[in-house]
Amino acid sequence: MRLLIIGTLEGELGQAARIAAARGARLAQAEGVAAALARLRGEGADLVLCELAHDIGWLVAQMAEERIACPVIACGRNADASAAVRAIRAGAKEFLPLPPEAELIAAMLQAVSGEAEGPICRDPLMAALLERARQLATSSANLLITGESGTGKEVLARFIHNESRRARGPFVALNCAALPETLLESELFGHEKGAFSGAVASRKGKFEQADGGTLLLDEIGEMDPRLQAKLLRVIQEREVDRLGGTAPVKVDVRLLAATNRDLGTEVRAGRFREDLFFRLNVVTLRIPPLRERPGDILALAEHFARRFAAANGLPRRGLSPEAEALLLAHPWPGNVRELENTLHRAVLLAGGPSIGAEAIELTPLASAVAPAPPAPAAPQAPAAAPARGVSALVGRKMEEVERDLILETLTHCLGNRTRAAEILGISIRTLRNKLHEYRAQGVQVPTGHPALLPAGASSADG
């Protein structure tokens, strides 16, 4: 993970930097917010730690104006309570008290980067996949990672990077479904100052930021065909053309792509370029859904329980036998991400010496993964009465019903747009456009509940 420190590395902030480095973070340092902004344009970062003495509000505002997505965490002594509150109101995601605590920094890094210690695995099916991934990691081949939403595709991609010869280089991830086409092009390839409205300074794209390392393009199936053609050229020529640039820039990047779509089907439907598919699909690694690797359920649950207890300053509690039975019986349509959210809730709700069954709140989505049983044969009725739930919709406008369904599904998914789009059977672009319409109408759009999301995580996810 790339960590940018704003302030001096002497004293307590330096201690925090050294703890983060010991946990595997790659450090960069800037003396002030202007220098930090320049580094973010050129090198990017996954997380920023900024001393309270600096103008955090100005930095957050500039980052928003230039569309630089990176959480900023304010750092200072607990005695600086008023300054900490001002920093949070100015846009800082969290406040890190100094002197730093190693466990708190570890939880913070995990929340930003995912599974910092690598995949949690006890099931033989997942163990075989990790062994195959370890074997392929030493090559330079492009890999395609497939699997349902929430199975851990980015976690596997980080594992491959850490096992590769590029492990000392940067690991950069970009969710192709999280940005509209115009912004995605700039994020991927970079731009020069004045290339478009809002391009107030030159900025490197993700390919340049990942030079010498690994670039993960998540949700690659959502990429617009025009950008697919440009991406294909970058793969073939190993050079990028910045928006507004006059000369190509050479890059040395190992490309990993991830998707929950069947790209073969997308190719046949004309939505994905066949030549790009074959460029990406040198080897495919399919992550099995959690219901196909039940041996991992309790191992992951225990891991998440420990992590969220530490992150929330709560005592560590084991799972009761009744809670374990509930977890093992659930089909997990949301996979590891659903399990993670379930355990986060359970840690917050548990009150006894262990996490009991009463703290396990499961989502009723078994029908999303299990086929409905065949209906028994019945004589035809002249006019069957409609179901009560359907009859309640009579008299309402179609757009109102659609809006309520979309918003309720998004709430159910804790603000996870990728998962909501999958349940609704629509593309992430369609969902994003609908939500934009609702906001324009003054409708409140659900986001991830802050108590149920890791620090620095985005409710727009992936």
XYZ file of N, CA, C and O in Angstrom, residues 188-189 207-208 230-242 247-253:
96
model
N -6.906 6.405 -16.102
C -6.054 5.359 -16.659
C -4.777 5.917 -17.289
O -3.673 5.433 -17.015
N -4.933 6.917 -18.128
C -3.828 7.348 -18.990
C -3.208 8.679 -18.588
O -2.178 9.060 -19.129
N -1.595 3.813 -15.124
C -0.527 3.047 -15.770
C 0.840 3.585 -15.366
O 1.746 2.810 -15.030
N 1.009 4.889 -15.384
C 2.294 5.465 -15.005
C 2.558 5.281 -13.514
O 3.702 5.037 -13.107
N -8.325 1.721 -26.749
C -7.142 2.436 -26.281
C -6.339 1.578 -25.314
O -5.099 1.592 -25.322
N -7.031 0.817 -24.470
C -6.347 -0.088 -23.545
C -5.582 -1.155 -24.312
O -4.444 -1.504 -23.947
N -6.180 -1.682 -25.365
C -5.509 -2.693 -26.181
C -4.201 -2.156 -26.738
O -3.173 -2.850 -26.742
N -4.196 -0.922 -27.182
C -2.970 -0.333 -27.719
C -1.887 -0.211 -26.645
O -0.711 -0.467 -26.899
N -2.288 0.161 -25.430
C -1.317 0.276 -24.340
C -0.682 -1.087 -24.056
O 0.536 -1.198 -23.857
N -1.503 -2.136 -24.052
C -0.980 -3.481 -23.797
C -0.002 -3.897 -24.899
O 1.060 -4.476 -24.628
N -0.341 -3.590 -26.139
C 0.497 -3.998 -27.271
C 1.782 -3.188 -27.357
O 2.874 -3.743 -27.567
N 1.690 -1.885 -27.192
C 2.833 -0.997 -27.398
C 3.600 -0.702 -26.113
O 4.693 -0.143 -26.161
N 3.001 -0.994 -24.964
C 3.609 -0.694 -23.654
C 3.947 0.793 -23.520
O 5.022 1.172 -23.063
N 3.023 1.609 -23.942
C 3.161 3.051 -23.800
C 1.775 3.671 -23.726
O 0.805 3.120 -24.251
N 1.679 4.811 -23.025
C 0.390 5.493 -22.873
C 0.475 6.885 -23.482
O 1.544 7.495 -23.543
N -0.657 7.358 -23.940
C -0.790 8.729 -24.429
C -1.660 9.494 -23.451
O -2.859 9.222 -23.320
N -1.064 10.440 -22.741
C -1.849 11.260 -21.828
C -2.833 12.116 -22.617
O -2.552 12.512 -23.759
N 3.531 13.365 -26.748
C 4.400 12.212 -27.007
C 3.996 11.071 -26.081
O 3.590 11.306 -24.933
N 4.096 9.825 -26.549
C 3.754 8.690 -25.693
C 4.777 8.509 -24.574
O 5.923 8.936 -24.679
N 4.334 7.872 -23.495
C 5.180 7.616 -22.327
C 5.294 6.106 -22.159
O 4.277 5.401 -22.072
N 6.514 5.586 -22.118
C 6.738 4.154 -21.951
C 6.379 3.723 -20.530
O 6.672 4.419 -19.556
N 5.765 2.550 -20.402
C 5.413 2.015 -19.085
C 5.767 0.527 -19.036
O 5.717 -0.177 -20.043
N 6.151 0.081 -17.851
C 6.448 -1.336 -17.598
C 5.505 -1.810 -16.508
O 5.773 -1.622 -15.317
N 4.395 -2.410 -16.914
C 3.320 -2.756 -15.979
C 2.862 -4.179 -16.244
O 2.684 -4.585 -17.398
